[in-house]
Coordinates of N, CA and C in Angstrom, one line a residue:
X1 N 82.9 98.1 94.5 CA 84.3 97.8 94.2 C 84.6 97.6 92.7
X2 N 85.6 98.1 92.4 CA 86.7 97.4 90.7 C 86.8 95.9 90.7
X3 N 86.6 95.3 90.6 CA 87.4 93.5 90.1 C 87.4 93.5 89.3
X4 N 88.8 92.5 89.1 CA 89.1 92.2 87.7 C 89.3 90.2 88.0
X5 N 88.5 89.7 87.6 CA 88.7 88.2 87.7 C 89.0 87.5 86.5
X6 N 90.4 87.0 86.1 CA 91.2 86.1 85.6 C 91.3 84.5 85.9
X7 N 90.3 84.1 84.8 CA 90.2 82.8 84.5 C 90.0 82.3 83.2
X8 N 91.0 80.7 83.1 CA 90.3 80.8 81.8 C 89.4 79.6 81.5
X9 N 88.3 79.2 82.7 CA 87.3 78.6 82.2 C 86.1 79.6 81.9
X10 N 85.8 79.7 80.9 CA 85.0 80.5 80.5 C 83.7 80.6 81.2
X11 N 82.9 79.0 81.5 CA 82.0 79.2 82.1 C 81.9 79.9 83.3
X12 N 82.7 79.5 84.3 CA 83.3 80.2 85.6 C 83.6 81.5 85.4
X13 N 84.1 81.9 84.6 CA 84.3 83.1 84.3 C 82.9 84.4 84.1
X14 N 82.1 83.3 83.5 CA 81.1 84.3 83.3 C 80.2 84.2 84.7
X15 N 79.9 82.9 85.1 CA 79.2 83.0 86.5 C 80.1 83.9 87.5
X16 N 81.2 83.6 87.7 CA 81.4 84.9 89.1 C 81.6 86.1 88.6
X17 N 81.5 86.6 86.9 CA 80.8 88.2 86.8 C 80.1 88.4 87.2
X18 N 79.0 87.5 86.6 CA 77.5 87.6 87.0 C 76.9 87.6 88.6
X19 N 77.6 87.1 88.8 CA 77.3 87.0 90.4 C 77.7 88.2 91.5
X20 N 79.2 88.7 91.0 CA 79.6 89.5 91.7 C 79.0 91.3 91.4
X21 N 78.7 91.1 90.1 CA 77.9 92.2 89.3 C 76.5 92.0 90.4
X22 N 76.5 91.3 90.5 CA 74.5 91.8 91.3 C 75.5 92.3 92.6
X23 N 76.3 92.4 93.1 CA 76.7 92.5 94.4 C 77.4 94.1 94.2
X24 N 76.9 94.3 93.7 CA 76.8 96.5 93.0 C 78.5 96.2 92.9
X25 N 78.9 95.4 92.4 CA 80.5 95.7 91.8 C 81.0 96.4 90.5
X26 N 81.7 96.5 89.6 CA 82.5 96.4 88.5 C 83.3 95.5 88.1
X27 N 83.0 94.8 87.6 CA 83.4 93.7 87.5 C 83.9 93.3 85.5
X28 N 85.4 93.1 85.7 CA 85.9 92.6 84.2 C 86.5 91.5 84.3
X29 N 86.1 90.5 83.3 CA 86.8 89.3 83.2 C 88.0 89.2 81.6
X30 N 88.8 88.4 82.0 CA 89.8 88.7 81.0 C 89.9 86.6 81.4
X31 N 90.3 85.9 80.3 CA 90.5 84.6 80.3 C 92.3 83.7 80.0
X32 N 93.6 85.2 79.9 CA 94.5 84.7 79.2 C 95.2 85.8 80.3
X33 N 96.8 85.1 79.9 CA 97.9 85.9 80.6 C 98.0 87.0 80.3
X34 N 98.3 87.1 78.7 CA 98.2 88.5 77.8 C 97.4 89.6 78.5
X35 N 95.8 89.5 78.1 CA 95.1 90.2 78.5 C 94.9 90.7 80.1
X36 N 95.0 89.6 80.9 CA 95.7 90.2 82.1 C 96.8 91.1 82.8
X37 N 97.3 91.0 81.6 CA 98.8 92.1 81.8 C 98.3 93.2 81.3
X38 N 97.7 93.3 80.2 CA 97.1 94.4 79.5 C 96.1 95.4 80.6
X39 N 95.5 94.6 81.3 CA 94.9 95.2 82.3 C 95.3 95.7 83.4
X40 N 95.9 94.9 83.5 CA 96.7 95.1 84.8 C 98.0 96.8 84.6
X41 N 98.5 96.6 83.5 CA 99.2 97.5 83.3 C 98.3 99.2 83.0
X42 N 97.1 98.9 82.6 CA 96.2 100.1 82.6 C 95.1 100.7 83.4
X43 N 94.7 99.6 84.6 CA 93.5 100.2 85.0 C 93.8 99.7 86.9
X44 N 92.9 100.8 87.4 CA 93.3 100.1 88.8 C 91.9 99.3 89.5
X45 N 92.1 98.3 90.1 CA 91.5 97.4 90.7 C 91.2 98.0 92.1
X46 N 90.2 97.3 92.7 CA 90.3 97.3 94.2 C 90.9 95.7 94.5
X47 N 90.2 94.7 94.3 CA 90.7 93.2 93.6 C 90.6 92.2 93.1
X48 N 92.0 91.7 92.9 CA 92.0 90.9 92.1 C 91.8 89.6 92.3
X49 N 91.2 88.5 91.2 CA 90.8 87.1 91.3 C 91.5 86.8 90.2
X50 N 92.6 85.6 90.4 CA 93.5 85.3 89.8 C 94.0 83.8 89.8
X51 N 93.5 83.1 88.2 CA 94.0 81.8 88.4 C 95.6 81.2 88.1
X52 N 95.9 80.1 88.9 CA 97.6 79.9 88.7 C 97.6 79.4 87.0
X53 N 96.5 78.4 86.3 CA 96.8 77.7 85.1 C 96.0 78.5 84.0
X54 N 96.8 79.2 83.4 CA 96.6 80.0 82.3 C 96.7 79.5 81.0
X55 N 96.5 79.5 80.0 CA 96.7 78.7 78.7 C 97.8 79.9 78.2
X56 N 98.4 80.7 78.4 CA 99.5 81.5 77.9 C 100.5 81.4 78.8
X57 N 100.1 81.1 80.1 CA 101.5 81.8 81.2 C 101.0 81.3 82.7
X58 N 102.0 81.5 83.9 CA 101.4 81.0 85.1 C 100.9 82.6 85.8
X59 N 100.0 82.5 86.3 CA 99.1 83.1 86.9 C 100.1 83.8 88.1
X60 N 100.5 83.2 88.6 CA 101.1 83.8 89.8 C 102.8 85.2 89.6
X61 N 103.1 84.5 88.3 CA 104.0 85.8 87.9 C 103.2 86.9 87.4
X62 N 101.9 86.9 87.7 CA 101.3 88.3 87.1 C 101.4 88.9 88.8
X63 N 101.4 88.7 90.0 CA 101.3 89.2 91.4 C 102.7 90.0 91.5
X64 N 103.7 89.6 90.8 CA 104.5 91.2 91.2 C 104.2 92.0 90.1
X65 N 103.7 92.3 88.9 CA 103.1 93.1 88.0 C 102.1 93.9 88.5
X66 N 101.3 93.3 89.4 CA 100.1 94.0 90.2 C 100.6 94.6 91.6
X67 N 101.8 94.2 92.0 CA 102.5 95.3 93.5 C 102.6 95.9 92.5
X68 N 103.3 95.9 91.7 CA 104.1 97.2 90.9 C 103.1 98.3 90.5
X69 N 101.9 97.9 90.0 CA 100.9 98.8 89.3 C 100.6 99.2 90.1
X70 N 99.9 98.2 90.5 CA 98.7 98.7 91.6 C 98.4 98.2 93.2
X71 N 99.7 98.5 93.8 CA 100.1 97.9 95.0 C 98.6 98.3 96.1
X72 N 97.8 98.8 95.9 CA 96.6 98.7 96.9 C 95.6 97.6 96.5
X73 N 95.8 97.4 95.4 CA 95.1 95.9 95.5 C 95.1 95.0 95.8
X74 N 93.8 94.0 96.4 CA 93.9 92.8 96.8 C 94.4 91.8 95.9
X75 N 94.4 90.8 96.2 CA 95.1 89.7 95.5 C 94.3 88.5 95.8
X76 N 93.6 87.4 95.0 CA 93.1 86.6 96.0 C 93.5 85.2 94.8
X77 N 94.4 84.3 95.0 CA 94.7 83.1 94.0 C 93.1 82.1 94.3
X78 N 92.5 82.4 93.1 CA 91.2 81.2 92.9 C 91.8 79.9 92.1
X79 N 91.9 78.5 91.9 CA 93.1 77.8 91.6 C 92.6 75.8 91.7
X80 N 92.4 75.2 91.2 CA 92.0 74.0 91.0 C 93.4 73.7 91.5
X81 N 94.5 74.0 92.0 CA 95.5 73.3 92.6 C 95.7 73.7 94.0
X82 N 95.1 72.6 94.6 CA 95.0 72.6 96.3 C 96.9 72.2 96.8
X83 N 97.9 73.1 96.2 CA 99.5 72.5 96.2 C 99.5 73.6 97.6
X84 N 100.2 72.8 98.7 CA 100.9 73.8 99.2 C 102.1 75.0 98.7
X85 N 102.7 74.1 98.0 CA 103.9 74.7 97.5 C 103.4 75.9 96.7
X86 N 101.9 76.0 96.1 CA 101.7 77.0 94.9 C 101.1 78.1 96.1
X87 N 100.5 77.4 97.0 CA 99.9 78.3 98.5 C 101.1 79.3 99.3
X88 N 102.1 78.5 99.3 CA 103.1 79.6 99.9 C 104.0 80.1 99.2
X89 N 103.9 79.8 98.1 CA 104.7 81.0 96.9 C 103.5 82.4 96.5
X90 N 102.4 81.6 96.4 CA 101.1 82.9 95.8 C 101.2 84.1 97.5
X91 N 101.5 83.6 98.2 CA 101.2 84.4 99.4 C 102.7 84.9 99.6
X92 N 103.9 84.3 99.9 CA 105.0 85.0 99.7 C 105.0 86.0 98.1
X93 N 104.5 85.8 97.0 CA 104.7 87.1 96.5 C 103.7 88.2 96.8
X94 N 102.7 88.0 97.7 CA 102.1 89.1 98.1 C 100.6 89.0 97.5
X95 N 99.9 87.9 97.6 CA 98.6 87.1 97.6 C 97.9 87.8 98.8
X96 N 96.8 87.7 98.9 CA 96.0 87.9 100.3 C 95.1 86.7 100.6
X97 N 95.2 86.1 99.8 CA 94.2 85.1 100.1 C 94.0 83.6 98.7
X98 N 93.7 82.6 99.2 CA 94.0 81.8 98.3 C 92.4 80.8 98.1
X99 N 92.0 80.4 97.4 CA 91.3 79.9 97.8 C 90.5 78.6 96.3
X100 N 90.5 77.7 96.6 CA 90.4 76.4 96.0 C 89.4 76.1 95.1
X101 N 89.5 75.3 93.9 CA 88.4 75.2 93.7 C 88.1 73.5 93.5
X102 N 86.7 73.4 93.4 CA 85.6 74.1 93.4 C 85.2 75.1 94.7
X103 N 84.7 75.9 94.4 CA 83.9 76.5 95.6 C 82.5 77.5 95.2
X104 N 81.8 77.7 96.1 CA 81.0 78.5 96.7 C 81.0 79.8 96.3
X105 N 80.0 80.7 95.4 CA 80.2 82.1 94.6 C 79.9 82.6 95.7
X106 N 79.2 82.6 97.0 CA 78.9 83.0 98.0 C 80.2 83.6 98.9
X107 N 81.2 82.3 99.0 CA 82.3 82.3 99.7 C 83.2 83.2 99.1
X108 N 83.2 83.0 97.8 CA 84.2 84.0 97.0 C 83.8 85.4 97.6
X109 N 82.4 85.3 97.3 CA 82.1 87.2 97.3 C 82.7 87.8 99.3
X110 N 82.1 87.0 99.9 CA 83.0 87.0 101.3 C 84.4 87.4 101.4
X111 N 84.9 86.2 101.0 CA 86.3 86.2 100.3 C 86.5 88.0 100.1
X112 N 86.3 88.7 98.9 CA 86.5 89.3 98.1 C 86.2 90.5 99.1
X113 N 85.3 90.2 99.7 CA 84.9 91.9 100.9 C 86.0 91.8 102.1
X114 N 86.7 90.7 102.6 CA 87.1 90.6 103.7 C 88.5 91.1 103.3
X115 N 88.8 91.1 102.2 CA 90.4 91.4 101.5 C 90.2 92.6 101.5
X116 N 89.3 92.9 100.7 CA 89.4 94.8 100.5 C 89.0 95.2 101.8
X117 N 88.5 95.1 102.6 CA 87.8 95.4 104.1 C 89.2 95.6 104.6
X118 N 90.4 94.6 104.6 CA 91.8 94.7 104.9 C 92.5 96.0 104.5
X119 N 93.0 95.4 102.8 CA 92.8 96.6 102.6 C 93.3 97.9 102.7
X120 N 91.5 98.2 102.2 CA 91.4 99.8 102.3 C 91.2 100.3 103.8
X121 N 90.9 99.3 104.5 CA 90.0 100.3 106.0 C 90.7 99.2 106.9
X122 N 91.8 98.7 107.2 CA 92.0 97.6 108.2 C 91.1 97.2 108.9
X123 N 90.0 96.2 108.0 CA 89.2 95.4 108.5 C 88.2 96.2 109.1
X124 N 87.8 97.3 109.2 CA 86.9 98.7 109.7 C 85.5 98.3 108.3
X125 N 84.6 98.4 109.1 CA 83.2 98.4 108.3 C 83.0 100.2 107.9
X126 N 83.6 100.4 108.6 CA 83.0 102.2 108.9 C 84.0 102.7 108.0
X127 N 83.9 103.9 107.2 CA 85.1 104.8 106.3 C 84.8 106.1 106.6
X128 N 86.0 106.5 107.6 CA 85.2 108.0 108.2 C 86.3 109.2 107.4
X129 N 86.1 110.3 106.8 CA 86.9 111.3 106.5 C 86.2 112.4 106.9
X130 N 86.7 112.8 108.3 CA 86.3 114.5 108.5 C 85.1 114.3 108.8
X131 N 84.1 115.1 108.3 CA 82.4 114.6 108.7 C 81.8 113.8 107.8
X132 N 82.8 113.3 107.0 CA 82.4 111.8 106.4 C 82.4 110.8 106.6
X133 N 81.0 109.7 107.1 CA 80.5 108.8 107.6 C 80.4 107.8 106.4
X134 N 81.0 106.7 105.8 CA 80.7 105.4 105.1 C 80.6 104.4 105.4
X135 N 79.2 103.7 105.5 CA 78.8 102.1 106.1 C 79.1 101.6 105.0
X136 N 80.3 100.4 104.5 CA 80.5 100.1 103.5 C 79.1 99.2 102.9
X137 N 79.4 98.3 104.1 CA 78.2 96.9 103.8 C 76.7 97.3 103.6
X138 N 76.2 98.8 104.2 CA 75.2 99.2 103.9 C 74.8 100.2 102.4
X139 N 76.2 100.5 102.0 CA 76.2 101.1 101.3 C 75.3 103.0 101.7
X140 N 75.7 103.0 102.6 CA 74.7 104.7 103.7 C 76.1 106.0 103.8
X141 N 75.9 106.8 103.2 CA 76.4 108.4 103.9 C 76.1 109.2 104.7
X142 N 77.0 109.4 105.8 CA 76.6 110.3 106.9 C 77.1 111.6 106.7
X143 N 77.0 112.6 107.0 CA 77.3 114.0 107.0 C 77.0 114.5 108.3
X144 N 77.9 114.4 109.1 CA 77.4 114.8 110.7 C 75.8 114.4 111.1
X145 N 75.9 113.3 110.6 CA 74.7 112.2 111.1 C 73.4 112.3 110.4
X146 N 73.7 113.0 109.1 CA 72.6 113.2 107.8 C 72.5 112.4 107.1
X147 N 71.8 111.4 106.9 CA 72.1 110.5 106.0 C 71.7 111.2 104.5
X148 N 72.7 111.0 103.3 CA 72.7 111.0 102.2 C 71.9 110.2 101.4
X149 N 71.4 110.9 100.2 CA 70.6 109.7 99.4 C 71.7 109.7 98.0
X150 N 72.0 108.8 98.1 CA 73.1 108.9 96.8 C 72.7 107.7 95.9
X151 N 72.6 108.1 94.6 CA 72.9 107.0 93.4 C 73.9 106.0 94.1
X152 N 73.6 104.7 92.8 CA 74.9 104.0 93.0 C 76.2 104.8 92.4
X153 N 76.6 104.7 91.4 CA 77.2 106.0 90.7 C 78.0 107.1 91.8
X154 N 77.2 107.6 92.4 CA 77.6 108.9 93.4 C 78.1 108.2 94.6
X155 N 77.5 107.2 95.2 CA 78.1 106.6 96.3 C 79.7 105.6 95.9
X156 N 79.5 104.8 94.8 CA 81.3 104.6 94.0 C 82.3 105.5 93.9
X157 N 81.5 107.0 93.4 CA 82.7 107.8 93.1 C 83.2 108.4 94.2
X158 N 82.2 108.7 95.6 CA 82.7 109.1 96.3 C 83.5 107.9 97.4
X159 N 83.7 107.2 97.3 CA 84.2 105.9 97.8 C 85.5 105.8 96.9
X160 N 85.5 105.7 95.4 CA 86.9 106.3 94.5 C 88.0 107.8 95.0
X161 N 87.0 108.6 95.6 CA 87.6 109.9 95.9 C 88.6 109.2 97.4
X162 N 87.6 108.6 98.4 CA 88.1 109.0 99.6 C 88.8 107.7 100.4
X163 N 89.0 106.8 98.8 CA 90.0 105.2 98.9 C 91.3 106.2 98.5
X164 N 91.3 107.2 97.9 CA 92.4 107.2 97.3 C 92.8 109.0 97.3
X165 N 93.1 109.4 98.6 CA 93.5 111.0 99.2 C 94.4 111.8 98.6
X166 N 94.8 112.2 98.4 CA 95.7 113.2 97.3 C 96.2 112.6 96.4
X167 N 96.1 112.0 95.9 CA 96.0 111.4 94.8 C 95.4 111.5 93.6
X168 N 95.8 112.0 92.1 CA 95.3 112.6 91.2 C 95.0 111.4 90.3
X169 N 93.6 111.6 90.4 CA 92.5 110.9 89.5 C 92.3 111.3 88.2
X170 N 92.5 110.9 87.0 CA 92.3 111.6 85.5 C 90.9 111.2 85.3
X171 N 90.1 111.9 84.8 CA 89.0 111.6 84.1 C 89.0 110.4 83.6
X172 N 89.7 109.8 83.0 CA 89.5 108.5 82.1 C 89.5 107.2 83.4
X173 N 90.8 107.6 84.1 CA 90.6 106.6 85.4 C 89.6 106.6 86.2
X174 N 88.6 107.8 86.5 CA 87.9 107.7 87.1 C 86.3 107.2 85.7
X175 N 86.6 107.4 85.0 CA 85.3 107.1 83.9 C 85.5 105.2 83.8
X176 N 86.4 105.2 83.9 CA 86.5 103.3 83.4 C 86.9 102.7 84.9
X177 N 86.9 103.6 86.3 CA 86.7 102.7 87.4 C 85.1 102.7 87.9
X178 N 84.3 103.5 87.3 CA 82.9 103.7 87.4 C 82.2 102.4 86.5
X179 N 82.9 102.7 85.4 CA 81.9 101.8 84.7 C 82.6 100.7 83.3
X180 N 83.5 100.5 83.9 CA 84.5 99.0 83.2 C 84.6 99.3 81.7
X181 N 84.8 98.0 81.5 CA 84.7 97.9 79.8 C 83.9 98.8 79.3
X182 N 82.6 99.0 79.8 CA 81.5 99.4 78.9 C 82.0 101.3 78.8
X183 N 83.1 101.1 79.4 CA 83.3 103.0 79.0 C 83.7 103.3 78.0
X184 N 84.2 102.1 76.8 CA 84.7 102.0 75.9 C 83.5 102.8 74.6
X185 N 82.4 102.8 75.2 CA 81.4 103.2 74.6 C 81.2 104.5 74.4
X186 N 81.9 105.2 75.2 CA 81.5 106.8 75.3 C 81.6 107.4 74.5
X187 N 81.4 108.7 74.5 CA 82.4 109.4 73.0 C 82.8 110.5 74.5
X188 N 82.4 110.7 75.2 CA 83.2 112.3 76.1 C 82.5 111.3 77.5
X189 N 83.4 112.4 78.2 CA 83.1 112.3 80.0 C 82.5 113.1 80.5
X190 N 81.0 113.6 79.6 CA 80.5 114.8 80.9 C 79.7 114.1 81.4
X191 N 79.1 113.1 81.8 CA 78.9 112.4 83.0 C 79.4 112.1 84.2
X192 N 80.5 112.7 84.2 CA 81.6 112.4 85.3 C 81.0 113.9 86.1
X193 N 81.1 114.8 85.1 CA 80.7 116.2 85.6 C 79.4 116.3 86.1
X194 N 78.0 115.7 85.9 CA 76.7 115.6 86.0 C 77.3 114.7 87.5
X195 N 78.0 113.4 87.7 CA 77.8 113.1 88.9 C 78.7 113.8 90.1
X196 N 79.6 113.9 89.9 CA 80.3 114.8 90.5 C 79.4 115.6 91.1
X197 N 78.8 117.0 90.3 CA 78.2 118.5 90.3 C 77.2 117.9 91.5
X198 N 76.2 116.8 91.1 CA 75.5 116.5 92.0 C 76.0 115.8 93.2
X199 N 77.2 115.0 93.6 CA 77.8 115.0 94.5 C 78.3 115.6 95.2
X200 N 78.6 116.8 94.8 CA 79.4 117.9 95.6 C 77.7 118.7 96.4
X201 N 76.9 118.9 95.7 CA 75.7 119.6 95.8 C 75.0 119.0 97.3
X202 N 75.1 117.4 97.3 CA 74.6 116.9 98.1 C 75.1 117.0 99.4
X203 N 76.3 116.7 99.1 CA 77.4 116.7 100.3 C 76.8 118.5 101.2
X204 N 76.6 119.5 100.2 CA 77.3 121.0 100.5 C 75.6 120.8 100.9
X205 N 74.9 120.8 100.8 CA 73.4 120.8 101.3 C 73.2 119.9 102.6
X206 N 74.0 119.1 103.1 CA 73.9 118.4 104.3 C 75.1 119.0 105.2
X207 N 75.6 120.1 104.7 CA 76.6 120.1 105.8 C 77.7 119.9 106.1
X208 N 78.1 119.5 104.9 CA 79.6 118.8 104.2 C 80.5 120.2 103.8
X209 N 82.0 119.8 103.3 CA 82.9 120.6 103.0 C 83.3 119.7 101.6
X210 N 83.8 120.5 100.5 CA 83.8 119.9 99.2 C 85.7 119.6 99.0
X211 N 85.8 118.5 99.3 CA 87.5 118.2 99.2 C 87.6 117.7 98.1
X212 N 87.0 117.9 96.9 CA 87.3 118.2 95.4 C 88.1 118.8 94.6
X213 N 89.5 118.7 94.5 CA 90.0 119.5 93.8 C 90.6 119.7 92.3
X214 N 89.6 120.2 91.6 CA 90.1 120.3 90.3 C 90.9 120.5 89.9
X215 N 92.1 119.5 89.0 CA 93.4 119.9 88.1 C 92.6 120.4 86.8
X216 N 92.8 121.6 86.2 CA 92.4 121.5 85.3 C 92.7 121.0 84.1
X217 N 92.4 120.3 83.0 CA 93.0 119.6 81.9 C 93.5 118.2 82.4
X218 N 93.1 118.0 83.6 CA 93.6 116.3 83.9 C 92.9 116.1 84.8
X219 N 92.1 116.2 85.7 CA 91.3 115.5 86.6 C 91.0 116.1 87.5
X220 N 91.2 115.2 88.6 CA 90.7 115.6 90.3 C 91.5 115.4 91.1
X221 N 91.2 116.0 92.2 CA 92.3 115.3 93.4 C 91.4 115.5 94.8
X222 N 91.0 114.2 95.7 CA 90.5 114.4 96.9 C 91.6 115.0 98.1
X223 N 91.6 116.0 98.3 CA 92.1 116.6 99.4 C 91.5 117.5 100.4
X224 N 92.0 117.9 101.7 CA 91.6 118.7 103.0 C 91.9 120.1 102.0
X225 N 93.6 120.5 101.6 CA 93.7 121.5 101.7 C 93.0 122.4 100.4

């Protein structure tokens, strides 16, 4: 999964990266309102962790900025104010989940699968397209009951292809949903093409059909036709 977790205790901040990063995520932390908007306005999430007391702004006017952008993402208010009143406002603007602190990096990561499990797949462990078989929690590909050996890498991207069906992927969106901030590093994207090429190869060697479709000069698009 993409997360983007907005907090601005720094230590917290860096423990549930760290934590959520061993749990094969993407994971970016931003500490201020600003920078949360900045993000929010450029990159898409699967979801988000979001505190209400910001040192620039309140937290919870960033949740219609995020329907707007990026209305498939989760929402989850993390929040030292156990207020009802902040509980049924975060959730009337379109929250999925709230949840208090202190708590449990365990519970969070729970937390964090049960939202997207909502979601992308209404609460379905399984992500089936055509003769495509996805065990999320196992991280396993089926191809008419072949299991795939996929990278992490190859198993994300094809999980980015088939969260998001005709829908045109640019190269850059799909380079900085792979691999966060640190894409900032790149100088080009032909690693997109190396996983891809091998993705499509793998798929077409077990038995699969390639619903790849190249725009050329802008991206991809996962489709049937």
């Amino acid at each position: 999964m993409k997360l983007l977790i907005i907090e601005d205790e720094k230590n917290l901040l860096e423990a549930i990266v760290t934590y959520l990063s061993r749990e094969n995520n993407i994971c970016e932390g931003v500490s201020d309102f600003n920078s949360a908007s900045e993000k929010i306005n450029l990159y898409l999430y699967d979801v988000i962790m979001l505190d209400i007391m910001l040192p620039d702004g309140n937290g919870l006017e960033l949740i219609p900025m995020i329907k707007k952008e990026n209305p498939e993402a989760g929402v989850i208010i993390v929040s030292a104010r156990d207020s009802l009143d902040d509980k049924v406002s975060g959730l009337d603007l379109g929250a999925d989940d709230y949840l208090t602190k202190p708590f449990n990096l365990s519970e969070l990561n729970a937390r964090v699968k049960a939202v997207w499990r909502r979601k992308k797949n209404k609460g379905k462990q399984e992500i089936i397209f055509s003769e495509i078989k996805m065990l999320h929690e196992s991280r396993e590909v089926f191809i008419h009951e072949t299991k795939l050996k996929l990278t992490r890498k190859e198993y994300d991207l094809l999980l980015f292809f088939i969260s998001n069906p005709g829908r045109m992927l640019t190269k850059e969106a799909i380079a900085e949903h792979l691999w966060g901030d640190y894409i900032d590093m790149a100088d080009h994207f032909d690693f997109i093409y190396t996983h891809l090429n091998n993705l499509r190869r793998k798929i077409k060697q077990a038995g699969g059909n390639n619903y790849v479709q190249t725009v050329y000069g802008v991206g991809y698009k996962w489709t049937r036709e």
